[in-house]
Short mmCIF file of C-alpha atoms and ligand atoms in Angstrom, two decimals:
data_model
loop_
_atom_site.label_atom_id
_atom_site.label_comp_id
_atom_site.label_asym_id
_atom_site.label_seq_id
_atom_site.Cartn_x
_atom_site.Cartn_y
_atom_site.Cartn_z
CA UNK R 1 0.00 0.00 0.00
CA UNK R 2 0.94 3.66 -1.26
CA UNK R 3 -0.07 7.09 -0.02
CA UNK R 4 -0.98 8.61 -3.12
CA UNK R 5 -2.27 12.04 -3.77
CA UNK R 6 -4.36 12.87 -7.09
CA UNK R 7 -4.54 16.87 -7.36
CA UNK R 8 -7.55 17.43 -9.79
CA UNK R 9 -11.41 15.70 -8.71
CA UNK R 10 -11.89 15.97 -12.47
CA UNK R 11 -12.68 13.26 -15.07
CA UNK R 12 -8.81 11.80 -15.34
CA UNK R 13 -8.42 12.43 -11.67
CA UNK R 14 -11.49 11.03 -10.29
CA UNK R 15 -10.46 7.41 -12.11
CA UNK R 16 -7.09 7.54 -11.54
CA UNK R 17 -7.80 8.23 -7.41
CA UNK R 18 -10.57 5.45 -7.28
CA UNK R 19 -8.76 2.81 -9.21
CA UNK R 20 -5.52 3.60 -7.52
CA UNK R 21 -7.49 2.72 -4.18
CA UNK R 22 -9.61 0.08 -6.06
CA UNK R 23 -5.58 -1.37 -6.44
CA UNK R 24 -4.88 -1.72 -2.56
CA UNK R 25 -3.58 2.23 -2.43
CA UNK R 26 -4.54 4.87 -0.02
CA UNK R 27 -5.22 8.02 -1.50
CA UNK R 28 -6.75 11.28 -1.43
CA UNK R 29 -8.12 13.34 -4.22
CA UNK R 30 -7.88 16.92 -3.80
CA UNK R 31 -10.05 19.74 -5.52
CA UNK R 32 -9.63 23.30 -4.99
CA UNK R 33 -13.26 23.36 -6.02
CA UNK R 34 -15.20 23.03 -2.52
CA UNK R 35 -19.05 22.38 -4.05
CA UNK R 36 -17.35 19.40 -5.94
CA UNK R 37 -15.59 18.40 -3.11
CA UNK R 38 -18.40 18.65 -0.96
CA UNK R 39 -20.99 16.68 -3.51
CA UNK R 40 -18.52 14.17 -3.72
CA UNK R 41 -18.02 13.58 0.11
CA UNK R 42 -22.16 12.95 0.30
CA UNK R 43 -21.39 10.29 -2.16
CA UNK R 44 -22.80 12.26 -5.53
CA UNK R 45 -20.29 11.61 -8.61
CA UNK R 46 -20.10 15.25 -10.54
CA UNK R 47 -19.74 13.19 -14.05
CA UNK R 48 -21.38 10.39 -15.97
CA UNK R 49 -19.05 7.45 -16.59
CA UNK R 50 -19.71 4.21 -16.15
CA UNK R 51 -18.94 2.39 -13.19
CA UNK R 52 -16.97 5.46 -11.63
CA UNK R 53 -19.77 5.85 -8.71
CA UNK R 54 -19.69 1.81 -7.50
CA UNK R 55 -15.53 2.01 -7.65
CA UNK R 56 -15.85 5.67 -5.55
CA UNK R 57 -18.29 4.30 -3.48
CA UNK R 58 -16.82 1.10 -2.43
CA UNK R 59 -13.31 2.47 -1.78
CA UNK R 60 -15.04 5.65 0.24
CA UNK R 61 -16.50 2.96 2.53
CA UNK R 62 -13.38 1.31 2.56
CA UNK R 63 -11.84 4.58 3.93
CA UNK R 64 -9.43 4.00 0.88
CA UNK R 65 -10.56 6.59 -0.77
CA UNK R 66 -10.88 10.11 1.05
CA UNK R 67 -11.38 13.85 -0.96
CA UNK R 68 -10.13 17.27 0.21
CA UNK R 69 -9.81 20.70 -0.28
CA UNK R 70 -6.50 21.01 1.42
CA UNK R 71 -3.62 21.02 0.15
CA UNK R 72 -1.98 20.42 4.04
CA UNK R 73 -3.93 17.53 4.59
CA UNK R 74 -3.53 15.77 1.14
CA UNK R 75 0.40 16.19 1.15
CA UNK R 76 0.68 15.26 4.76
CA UNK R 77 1.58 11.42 4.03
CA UNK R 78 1.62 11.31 0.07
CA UNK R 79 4.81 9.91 -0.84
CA UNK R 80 3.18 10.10 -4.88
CA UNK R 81 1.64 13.67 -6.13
CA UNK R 82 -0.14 13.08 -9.32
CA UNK R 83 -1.10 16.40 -11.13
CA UNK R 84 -4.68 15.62 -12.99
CA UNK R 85 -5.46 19.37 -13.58
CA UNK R 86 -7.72 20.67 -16.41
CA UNK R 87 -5.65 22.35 -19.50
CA UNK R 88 -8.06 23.94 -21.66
CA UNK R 89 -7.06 25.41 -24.92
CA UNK R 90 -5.98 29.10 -24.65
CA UNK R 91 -5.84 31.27 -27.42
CA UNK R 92 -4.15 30.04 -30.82
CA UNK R 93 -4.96 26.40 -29.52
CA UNK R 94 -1.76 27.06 -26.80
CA UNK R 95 -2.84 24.59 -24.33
CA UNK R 96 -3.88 26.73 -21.10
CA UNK R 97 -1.17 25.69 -18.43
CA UNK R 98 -2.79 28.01 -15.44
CA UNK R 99 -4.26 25.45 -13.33
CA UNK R 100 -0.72 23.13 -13.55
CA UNK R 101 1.26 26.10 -12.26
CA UNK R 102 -0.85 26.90 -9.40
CA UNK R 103 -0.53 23.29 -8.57
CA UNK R 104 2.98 23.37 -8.52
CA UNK R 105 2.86 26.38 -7.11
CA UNK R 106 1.19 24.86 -4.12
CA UNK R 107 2.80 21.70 -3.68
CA UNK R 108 5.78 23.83 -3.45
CA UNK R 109 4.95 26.12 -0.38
CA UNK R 110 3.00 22.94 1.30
CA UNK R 111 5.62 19.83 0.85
CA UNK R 112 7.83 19.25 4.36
CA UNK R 113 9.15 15.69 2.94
CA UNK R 114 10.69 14.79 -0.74
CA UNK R 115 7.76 13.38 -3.20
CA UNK R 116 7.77 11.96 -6.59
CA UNK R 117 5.44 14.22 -8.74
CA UNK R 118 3.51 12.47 -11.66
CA UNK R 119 2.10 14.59 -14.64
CA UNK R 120 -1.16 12.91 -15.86
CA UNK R 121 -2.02 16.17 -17.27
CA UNK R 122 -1.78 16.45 -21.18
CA UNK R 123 0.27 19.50 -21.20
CA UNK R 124 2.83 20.68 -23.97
CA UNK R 125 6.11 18.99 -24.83
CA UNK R 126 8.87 20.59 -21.61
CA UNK R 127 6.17 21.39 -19.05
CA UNK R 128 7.64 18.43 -16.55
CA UNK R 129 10.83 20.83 -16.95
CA UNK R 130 8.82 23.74 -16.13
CA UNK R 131 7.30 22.81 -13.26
CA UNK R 132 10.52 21.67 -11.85
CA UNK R 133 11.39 25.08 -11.63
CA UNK R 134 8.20 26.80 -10.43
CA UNK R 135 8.37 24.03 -7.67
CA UNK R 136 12.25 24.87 -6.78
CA UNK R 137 11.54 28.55 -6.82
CA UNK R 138 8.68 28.77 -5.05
CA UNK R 139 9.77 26.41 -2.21
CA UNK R 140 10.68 27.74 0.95
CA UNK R 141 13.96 25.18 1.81
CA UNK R 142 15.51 22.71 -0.67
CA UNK R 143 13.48 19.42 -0.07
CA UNK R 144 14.17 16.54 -2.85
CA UNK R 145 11.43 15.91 -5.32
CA UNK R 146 11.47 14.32 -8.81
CA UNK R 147 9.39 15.31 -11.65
CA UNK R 148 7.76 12.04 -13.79
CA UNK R 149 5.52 12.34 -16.45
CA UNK R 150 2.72 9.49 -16.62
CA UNK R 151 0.41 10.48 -20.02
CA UNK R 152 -3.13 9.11 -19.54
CA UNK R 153 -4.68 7.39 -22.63
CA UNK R 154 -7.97 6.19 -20.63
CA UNK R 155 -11.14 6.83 -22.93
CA UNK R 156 -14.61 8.61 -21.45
CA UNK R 157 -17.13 6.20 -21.55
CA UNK R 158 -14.64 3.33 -20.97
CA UNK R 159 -12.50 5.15 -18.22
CA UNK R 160 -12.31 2.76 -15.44
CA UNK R 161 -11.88 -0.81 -17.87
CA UNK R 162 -8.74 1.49 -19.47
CA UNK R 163 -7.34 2.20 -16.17
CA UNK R 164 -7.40 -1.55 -15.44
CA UNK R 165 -6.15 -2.54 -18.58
CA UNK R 166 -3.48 -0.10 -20.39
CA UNK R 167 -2.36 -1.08 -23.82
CA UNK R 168 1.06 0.66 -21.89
CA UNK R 169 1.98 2.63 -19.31
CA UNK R 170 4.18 5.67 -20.48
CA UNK R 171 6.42 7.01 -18.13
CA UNK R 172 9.12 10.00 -18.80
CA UNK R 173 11.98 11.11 -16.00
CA UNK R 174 14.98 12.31 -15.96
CA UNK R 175 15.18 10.26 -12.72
CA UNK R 176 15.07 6.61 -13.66
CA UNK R 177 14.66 5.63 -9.89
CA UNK R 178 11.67 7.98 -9.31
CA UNK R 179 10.28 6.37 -13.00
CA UNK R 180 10.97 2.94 -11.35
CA UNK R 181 8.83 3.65 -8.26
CA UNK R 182 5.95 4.90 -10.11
CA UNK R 183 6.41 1.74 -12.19
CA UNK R 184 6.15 -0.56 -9.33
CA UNK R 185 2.51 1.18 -9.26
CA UNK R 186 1.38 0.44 -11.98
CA UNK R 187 2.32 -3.69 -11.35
CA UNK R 188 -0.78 -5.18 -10.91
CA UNK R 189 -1.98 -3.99 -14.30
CA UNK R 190 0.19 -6.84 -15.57
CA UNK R 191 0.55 -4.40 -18.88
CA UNK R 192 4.44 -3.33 -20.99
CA UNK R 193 5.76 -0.36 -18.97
CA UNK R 194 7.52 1.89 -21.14
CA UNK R 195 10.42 4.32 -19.37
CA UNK R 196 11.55 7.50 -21.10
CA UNK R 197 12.78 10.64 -20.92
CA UNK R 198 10.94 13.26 -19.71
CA UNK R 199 9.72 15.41 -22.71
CA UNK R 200 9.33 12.18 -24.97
CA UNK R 201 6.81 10.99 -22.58
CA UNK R 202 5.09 13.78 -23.34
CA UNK R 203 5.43 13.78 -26.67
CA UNK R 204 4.06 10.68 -26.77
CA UNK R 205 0.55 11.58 -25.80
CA UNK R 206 0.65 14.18 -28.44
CA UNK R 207 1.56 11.73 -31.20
CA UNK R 208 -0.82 9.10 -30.20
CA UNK R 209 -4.18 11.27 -30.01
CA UNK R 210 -2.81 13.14 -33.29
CA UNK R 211 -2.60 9.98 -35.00
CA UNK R 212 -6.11 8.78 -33.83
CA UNK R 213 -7.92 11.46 -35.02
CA UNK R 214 -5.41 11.33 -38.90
CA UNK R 215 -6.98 8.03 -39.14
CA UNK R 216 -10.56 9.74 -37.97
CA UNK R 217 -9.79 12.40 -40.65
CA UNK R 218 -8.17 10.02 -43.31
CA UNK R 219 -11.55 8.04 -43.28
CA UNK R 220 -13.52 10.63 -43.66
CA UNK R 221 -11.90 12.01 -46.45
CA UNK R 222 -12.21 8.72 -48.07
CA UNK R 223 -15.81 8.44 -46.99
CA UNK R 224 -16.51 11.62 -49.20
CA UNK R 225 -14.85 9.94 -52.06
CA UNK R 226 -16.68 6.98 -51.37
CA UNK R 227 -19.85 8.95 -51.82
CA UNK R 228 -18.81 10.29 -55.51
CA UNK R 229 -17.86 6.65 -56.13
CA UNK R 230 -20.50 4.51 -55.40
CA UNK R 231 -18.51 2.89 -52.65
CA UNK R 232 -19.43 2.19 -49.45
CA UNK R 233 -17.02 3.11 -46.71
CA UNK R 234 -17.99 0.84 -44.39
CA UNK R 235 -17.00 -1.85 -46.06
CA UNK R 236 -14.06 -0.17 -47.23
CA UNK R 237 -12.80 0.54 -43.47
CA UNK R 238 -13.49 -3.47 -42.90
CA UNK R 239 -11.05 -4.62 -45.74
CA UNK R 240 -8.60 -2.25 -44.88
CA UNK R 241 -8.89 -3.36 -40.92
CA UNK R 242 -8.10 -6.94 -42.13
CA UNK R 243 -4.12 -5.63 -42.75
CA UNK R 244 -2.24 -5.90 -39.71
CA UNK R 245 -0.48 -3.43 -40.51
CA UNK R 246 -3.63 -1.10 -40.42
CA UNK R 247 -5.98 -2.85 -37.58
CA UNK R 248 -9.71 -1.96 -37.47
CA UNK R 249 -9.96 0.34 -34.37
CA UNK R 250 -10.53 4.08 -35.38
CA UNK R 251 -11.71 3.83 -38.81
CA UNK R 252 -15.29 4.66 -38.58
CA UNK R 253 -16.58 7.27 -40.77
CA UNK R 254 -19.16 9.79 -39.61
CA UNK R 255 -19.40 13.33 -38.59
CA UNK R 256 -16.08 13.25 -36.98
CA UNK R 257 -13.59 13.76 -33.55
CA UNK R 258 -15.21 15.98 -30.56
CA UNK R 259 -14.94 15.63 -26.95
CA UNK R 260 -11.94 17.14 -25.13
CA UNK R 261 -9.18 15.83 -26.03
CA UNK R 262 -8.71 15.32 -30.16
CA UNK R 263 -9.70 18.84 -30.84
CA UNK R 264 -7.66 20.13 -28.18
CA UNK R 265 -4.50 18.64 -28.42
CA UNK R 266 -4.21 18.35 -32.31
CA UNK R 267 -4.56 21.76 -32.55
CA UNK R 268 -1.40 22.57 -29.13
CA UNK R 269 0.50 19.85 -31.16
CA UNK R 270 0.07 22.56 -34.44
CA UNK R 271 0.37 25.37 -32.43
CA UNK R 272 3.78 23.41 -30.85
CA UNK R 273 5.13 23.08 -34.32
CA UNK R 274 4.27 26.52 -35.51
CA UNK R 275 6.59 28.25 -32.94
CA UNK R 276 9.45 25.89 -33.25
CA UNK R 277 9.20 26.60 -36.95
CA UNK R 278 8.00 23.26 -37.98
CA UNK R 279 5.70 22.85 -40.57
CA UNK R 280 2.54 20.92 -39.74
CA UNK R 281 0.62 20.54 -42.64
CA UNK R 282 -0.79 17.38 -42.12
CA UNK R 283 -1.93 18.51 -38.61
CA UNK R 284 -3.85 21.32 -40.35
CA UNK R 285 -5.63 18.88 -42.81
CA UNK R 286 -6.85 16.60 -39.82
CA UNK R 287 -8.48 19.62 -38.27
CA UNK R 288 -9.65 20.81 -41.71
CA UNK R 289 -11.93 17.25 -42.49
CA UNK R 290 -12.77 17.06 -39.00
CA UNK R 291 -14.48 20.98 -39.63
CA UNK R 292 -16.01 19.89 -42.90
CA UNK R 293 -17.78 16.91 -41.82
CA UNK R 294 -19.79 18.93 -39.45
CA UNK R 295 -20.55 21.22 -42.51
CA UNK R 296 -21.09 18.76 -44.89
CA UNK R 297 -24.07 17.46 -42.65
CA UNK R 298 -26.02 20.50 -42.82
CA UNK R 299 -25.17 21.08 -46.89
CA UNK R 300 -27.05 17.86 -47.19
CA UNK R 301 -29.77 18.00 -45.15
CA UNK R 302 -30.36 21.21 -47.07
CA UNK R 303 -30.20 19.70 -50.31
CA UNK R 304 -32.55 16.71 -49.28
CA UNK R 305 -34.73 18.87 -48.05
CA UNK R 306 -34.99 21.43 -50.67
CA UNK R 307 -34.11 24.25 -47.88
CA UNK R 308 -34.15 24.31 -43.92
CA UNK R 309 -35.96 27.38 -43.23
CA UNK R 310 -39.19 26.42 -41.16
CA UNK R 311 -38.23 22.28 -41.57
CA UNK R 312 -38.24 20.16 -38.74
CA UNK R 313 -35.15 18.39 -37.93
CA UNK R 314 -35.01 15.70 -35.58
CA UNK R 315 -31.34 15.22 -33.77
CA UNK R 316 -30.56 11.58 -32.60
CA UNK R 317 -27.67 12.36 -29.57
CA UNK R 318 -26.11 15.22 -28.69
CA UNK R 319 -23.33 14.31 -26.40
CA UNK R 320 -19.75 14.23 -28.25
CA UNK R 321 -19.79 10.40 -28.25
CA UNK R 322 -21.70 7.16 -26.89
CA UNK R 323 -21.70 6.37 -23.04
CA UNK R 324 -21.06 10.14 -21.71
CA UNK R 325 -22.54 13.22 -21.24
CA UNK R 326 -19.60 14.94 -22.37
CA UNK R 327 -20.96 17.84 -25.01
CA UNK R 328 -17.50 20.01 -25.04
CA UNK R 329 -16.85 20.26 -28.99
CA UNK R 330 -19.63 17.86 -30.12
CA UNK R 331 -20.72 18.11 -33.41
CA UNK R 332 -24.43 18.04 -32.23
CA UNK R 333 -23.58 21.92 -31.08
CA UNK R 334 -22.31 23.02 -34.65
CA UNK R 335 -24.63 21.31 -36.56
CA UNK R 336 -27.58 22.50 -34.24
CA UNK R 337 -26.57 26.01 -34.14
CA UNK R 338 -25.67 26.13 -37.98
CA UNK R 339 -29.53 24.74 -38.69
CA UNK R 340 -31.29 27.23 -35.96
CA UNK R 341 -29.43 29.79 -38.10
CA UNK R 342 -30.73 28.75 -41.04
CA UNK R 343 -34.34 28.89 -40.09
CA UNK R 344 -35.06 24.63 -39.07
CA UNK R 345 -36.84 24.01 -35.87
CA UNK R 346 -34.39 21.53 -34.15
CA UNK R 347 -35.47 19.16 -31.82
CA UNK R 348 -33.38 16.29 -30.27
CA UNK R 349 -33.35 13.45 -28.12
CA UNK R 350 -30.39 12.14 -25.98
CA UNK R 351 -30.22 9.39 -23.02
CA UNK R 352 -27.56 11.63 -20.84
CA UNK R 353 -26.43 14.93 -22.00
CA UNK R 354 -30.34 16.84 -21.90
CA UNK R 355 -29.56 18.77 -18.82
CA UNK R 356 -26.27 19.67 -20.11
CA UNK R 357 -27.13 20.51 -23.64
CA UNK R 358 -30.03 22.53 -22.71
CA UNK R 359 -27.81 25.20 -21.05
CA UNK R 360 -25.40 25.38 -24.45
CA UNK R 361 -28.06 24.70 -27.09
CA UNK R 362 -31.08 27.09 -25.61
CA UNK R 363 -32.62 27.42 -29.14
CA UNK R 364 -33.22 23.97 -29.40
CA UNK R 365 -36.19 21.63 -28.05
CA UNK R 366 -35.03 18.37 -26.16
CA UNK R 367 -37.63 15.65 -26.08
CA UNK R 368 -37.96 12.74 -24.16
CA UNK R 369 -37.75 10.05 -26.54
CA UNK R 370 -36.57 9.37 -30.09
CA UNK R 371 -40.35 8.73 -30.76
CA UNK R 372 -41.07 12.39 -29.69
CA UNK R 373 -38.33 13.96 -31.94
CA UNK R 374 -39.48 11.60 -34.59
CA UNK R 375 -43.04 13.14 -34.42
CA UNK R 376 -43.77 15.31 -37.46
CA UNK R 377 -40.00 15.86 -38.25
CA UNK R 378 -39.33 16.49 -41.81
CA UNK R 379 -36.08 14.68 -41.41
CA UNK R 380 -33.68 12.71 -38.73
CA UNK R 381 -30.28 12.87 -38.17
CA UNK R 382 -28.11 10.52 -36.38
CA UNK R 383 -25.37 12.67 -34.32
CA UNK R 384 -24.22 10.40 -31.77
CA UNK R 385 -24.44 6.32 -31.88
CA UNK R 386 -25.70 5.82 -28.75
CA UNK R 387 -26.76 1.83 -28.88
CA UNK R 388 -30.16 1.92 -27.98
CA UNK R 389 -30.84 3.83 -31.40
CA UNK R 390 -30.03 0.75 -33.04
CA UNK R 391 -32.65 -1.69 -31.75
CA UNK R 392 -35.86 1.58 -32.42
CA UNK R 393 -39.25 0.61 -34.32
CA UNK R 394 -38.25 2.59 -37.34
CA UNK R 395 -41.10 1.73 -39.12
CA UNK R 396 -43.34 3.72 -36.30
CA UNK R 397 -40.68 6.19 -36.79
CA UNK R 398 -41.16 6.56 -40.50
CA UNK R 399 -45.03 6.29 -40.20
CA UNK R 400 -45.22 9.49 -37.67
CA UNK R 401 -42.71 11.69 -39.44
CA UNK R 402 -43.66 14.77 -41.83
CA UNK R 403 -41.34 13.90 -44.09
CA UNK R 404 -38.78 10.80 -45.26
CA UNK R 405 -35.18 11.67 -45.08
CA UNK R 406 -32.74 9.74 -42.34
CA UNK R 407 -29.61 11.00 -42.47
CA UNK R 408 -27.35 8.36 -40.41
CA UNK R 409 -24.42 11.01 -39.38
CA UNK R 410 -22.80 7.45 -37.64
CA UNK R 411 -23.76 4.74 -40.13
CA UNK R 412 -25.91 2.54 -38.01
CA UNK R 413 -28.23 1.24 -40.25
CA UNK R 414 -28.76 -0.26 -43.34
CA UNK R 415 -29.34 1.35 -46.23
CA UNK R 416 -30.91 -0.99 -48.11
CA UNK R 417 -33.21 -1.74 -45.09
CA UNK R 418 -33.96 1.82 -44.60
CA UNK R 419 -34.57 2.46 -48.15
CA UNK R 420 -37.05 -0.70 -47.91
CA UNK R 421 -39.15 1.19 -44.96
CA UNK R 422 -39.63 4.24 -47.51
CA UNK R 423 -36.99 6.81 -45.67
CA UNK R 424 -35.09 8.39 -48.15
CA UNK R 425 -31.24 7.06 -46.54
CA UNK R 426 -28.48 8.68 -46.55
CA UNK R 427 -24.95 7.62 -44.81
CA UNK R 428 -21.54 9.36 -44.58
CA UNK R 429 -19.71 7.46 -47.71
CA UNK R 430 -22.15 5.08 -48.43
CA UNK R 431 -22.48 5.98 -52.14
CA UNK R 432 -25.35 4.35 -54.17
CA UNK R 433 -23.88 1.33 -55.33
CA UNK R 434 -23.26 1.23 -59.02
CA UNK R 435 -22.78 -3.11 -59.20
CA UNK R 436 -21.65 -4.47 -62.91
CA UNK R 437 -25.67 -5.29 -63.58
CA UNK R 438 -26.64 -2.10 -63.08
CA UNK R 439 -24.57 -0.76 -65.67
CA UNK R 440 -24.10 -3.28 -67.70
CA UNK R 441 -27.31 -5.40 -67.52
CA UNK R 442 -27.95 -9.09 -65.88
CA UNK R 443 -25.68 -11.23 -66.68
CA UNK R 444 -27.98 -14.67 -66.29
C1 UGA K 501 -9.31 9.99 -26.56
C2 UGA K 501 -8.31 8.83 -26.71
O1 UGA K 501 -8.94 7.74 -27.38
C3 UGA K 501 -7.77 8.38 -25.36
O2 UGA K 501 -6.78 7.38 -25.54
C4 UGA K 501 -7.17 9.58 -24.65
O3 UGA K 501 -6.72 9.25 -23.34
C5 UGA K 501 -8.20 10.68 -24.53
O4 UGA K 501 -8.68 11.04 -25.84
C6 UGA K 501 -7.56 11.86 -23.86
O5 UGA K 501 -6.62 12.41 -24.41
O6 UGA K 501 -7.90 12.15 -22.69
P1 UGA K 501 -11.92 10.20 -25.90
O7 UGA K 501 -11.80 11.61 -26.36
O8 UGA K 501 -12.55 9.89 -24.61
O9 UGA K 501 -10.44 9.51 -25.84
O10 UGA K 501 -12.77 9.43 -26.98
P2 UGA K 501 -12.53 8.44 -28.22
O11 UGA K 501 -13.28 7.20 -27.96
O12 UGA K 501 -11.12 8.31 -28.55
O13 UGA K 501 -13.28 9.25 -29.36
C7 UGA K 501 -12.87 10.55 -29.75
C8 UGA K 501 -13.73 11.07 -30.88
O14 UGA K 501 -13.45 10.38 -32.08
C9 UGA K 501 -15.23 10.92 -30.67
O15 UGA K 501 -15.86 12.11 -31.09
C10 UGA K 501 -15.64 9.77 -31.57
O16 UGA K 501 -16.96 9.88 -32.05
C11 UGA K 501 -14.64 9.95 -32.71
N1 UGA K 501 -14.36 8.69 -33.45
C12 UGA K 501 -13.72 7.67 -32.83
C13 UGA K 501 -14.72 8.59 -34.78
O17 UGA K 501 -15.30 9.52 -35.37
N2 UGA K 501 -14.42 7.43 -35.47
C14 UGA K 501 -13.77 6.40 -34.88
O18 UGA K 501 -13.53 5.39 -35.56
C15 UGA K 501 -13.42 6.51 -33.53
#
């Protein structure tokens, strides 16, 4: 058993501190946020994710798990500090490192013993160096500590099964000892520990969520030439998956990377390369697609529809992907906004993220069912593939709508099927299939 502190009761925080105690540890989370802190001492879990509640809960009870606002009382025993603080993007994409520094800040006026201070924080490429130095010069006497950087690759929606079982761990230090210790951690996750130096650790988060959402991107763009080319890209993305050398994970089309993360750090690992006078031109096309799939929606619903002003469009999820509430740069909020402006009535139906998208989206009407939205809409759109949208009665669906067009934004259904029921179907590269007898006549 550890004494582990987790500064940050956010998303990555939260999972790390429960699964860390979950893993025999004893740690506290601390939050300089005192509501939070407070809501989560009465047991209430300030995100949706699931399982997070039953792993805080049982490791609470287990007195485990504890949660504080002060920074006194969460150093006092911690012999590991991990830094899970927010890092929003600042202006020009610069990821926003205000909330690290005041952490460091703190840990250095509060620590009376040496500590091992992990970075779970995505934050740019020399920021372990960085905080090395606001620690040493805002301490008030030289006490030992070693900077580590441990870059989180957990998913939302799957947060607490990543935490238990990494592809890798990453871990960057210029102090292999300290790296070695935060290694022993991370044992029972019986997964390949990887120990580097300090700024290729962080690097390496960079590189791996930049090269998710290029194969995001890279699908979509072929998804568009799909559509031109009577291909379907579906099928396309399962032939490629077959190759080893490609895989099948992160190659399904659709309306593109949101949430907090892809957005975000694609666009610090551009702004990164633009001021050490790299050149990051495939970064820039990533971001690019990503934009124009969101567009693209609306163009076609347009076009189906023979003009949006006054039609009724149905949204199917809001949230930025399956399994979370999460809305923070979710297409749903582009492609709503961009169809309010254009004169539609928007409606839309999600399982989680109403209360949360009512407050960004105010123009739009939430419903409580698919069935509602469904009700006189002159066309659906699928925005988010939450799985409960793929077992619906579409043919009561297609029976109590206005009008006929389904645009599947996420490429759940068939469209054959769908075509069959009378909507009028439309995918994201599923281009009508031109086979040899169409064009050239039956061959029996
Ligand atoms: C992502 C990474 O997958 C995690 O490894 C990483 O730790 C995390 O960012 C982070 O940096 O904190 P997350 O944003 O939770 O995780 O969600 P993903 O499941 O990766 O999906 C990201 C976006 O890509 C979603 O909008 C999703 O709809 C989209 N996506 C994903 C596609 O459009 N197509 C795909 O094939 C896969």
């Amino acid at each position: 058993m550890k004494n582990i502190c987790v500064l940050g009761a956010g998303y990555v925080g939260l999972v790390t501190g429960a699964c860390f105690a979950d893993l025999g540890n004893k740690v506290i989370c601390l939050d300089i946020d005192e509501s939070k802190i407070e809501a989560l001492n009465r047991g209430d879990v300030p995100i949706y994710e699931p399982g997070l509640a039953e792993v805080l809960l049982r490791n609470v009870r287990s007195r485990r798990l504890n949660f504080s606002t002060s920074y006194e009382d969460a150093l006092k025993t911690a012999e590991f500090v991990f830094i899970a603080v927010g890092t929003p993007s600042g202006v020009d994409g610069e990821a926003d490192l205000q909330y690290v520094r005041m952490a460091a800040k703190s840990i250095a006026k509060v620590m009376d013993h040496p500590l091992i201070i992990i970075n779970k924080s995505t934050v740019p490429v020399g920021t372990g160096d960085w905080v090395a130095d606001i620690i040493k010069k805002h301490q008030e006497e030289p006490i030992p500590f070693w900077v580590v950087s441990n870059p989180e690759f957990l998913r939302e929606g799957s947060a607490i099964h990543d935490f238990m079982n990494p592809d890798r761990v990453v871990l960057g230090s210029l102090h292999h000892e300290a790296a070695e210790k935060v290694a022993q951690l991370h044992l029972p996750l019986r997964t390949t520990i990887q120990i580097t130096d300090l700024r290729t650790a962080e690097m390496i988060k960079y590189a791996s969520n930049a090269f998710l959402a290029t194969r995001i991107s890279f699908i979509n763009e072929i998804a568009t030439i799909c559509e031109r080319l009577g291909a379907d890209v579906k099928e396309v993305a399962v032939g490629m998956g077959y190759d080893k050398r490609i895989g099948p994970a992160f190659l399904d089309a659709g309306l593109g990377f949101g949430g907090s993360c892809f957005p975000k750090d694609v666009r610090a690992l551009e702004h990164m390369a633009l001021i050490h006078d790299a050149h990051p031109q495939l970064l820039r096309a990533v971001l690019d697609i990503n934009r124009h799939q969101r567009r693209q929606v609306v163009v076609k619903l347009r076009q189906m529809l023979g003009g949006l002003n006054e039609r009724r469009v149905g949204l199917l999820g809001l949230s930025f992907k399956p399994n979370t509430d999460d809305m923070r740069e979710a297409p749903a909020v582009d492609i709503a906004r961009q169809l309010h402006r254009e004169g539609a009535y928007v409606q839309a139906y999600d399982p989680v993220s109403g209360e949360i998208a009512a407050r960004i989206l105010p123009d739009i009407r939430l419903a409580e069912s698919v069935y509602e939205v469904a009700k006189d809409a002159d066309a659906l759109v699928v925005v988010t593939e939450w799985n409960e949208f793929r077992h619906l009665d579409m043919e009561r669906i297609r029976r109590n709508m206005a009008g006929k067009v389904l645009l599947d934004g996420r490429n759940i259904w068939d469209p054959e099927e769908m075509a069959g029921l009378g909507f009028v179907y439309s995918g994201v590269g599923r281009g009508v299939n031109m086979n040899s007898s169409d064009r050239e006549g039956d061959l029996s």
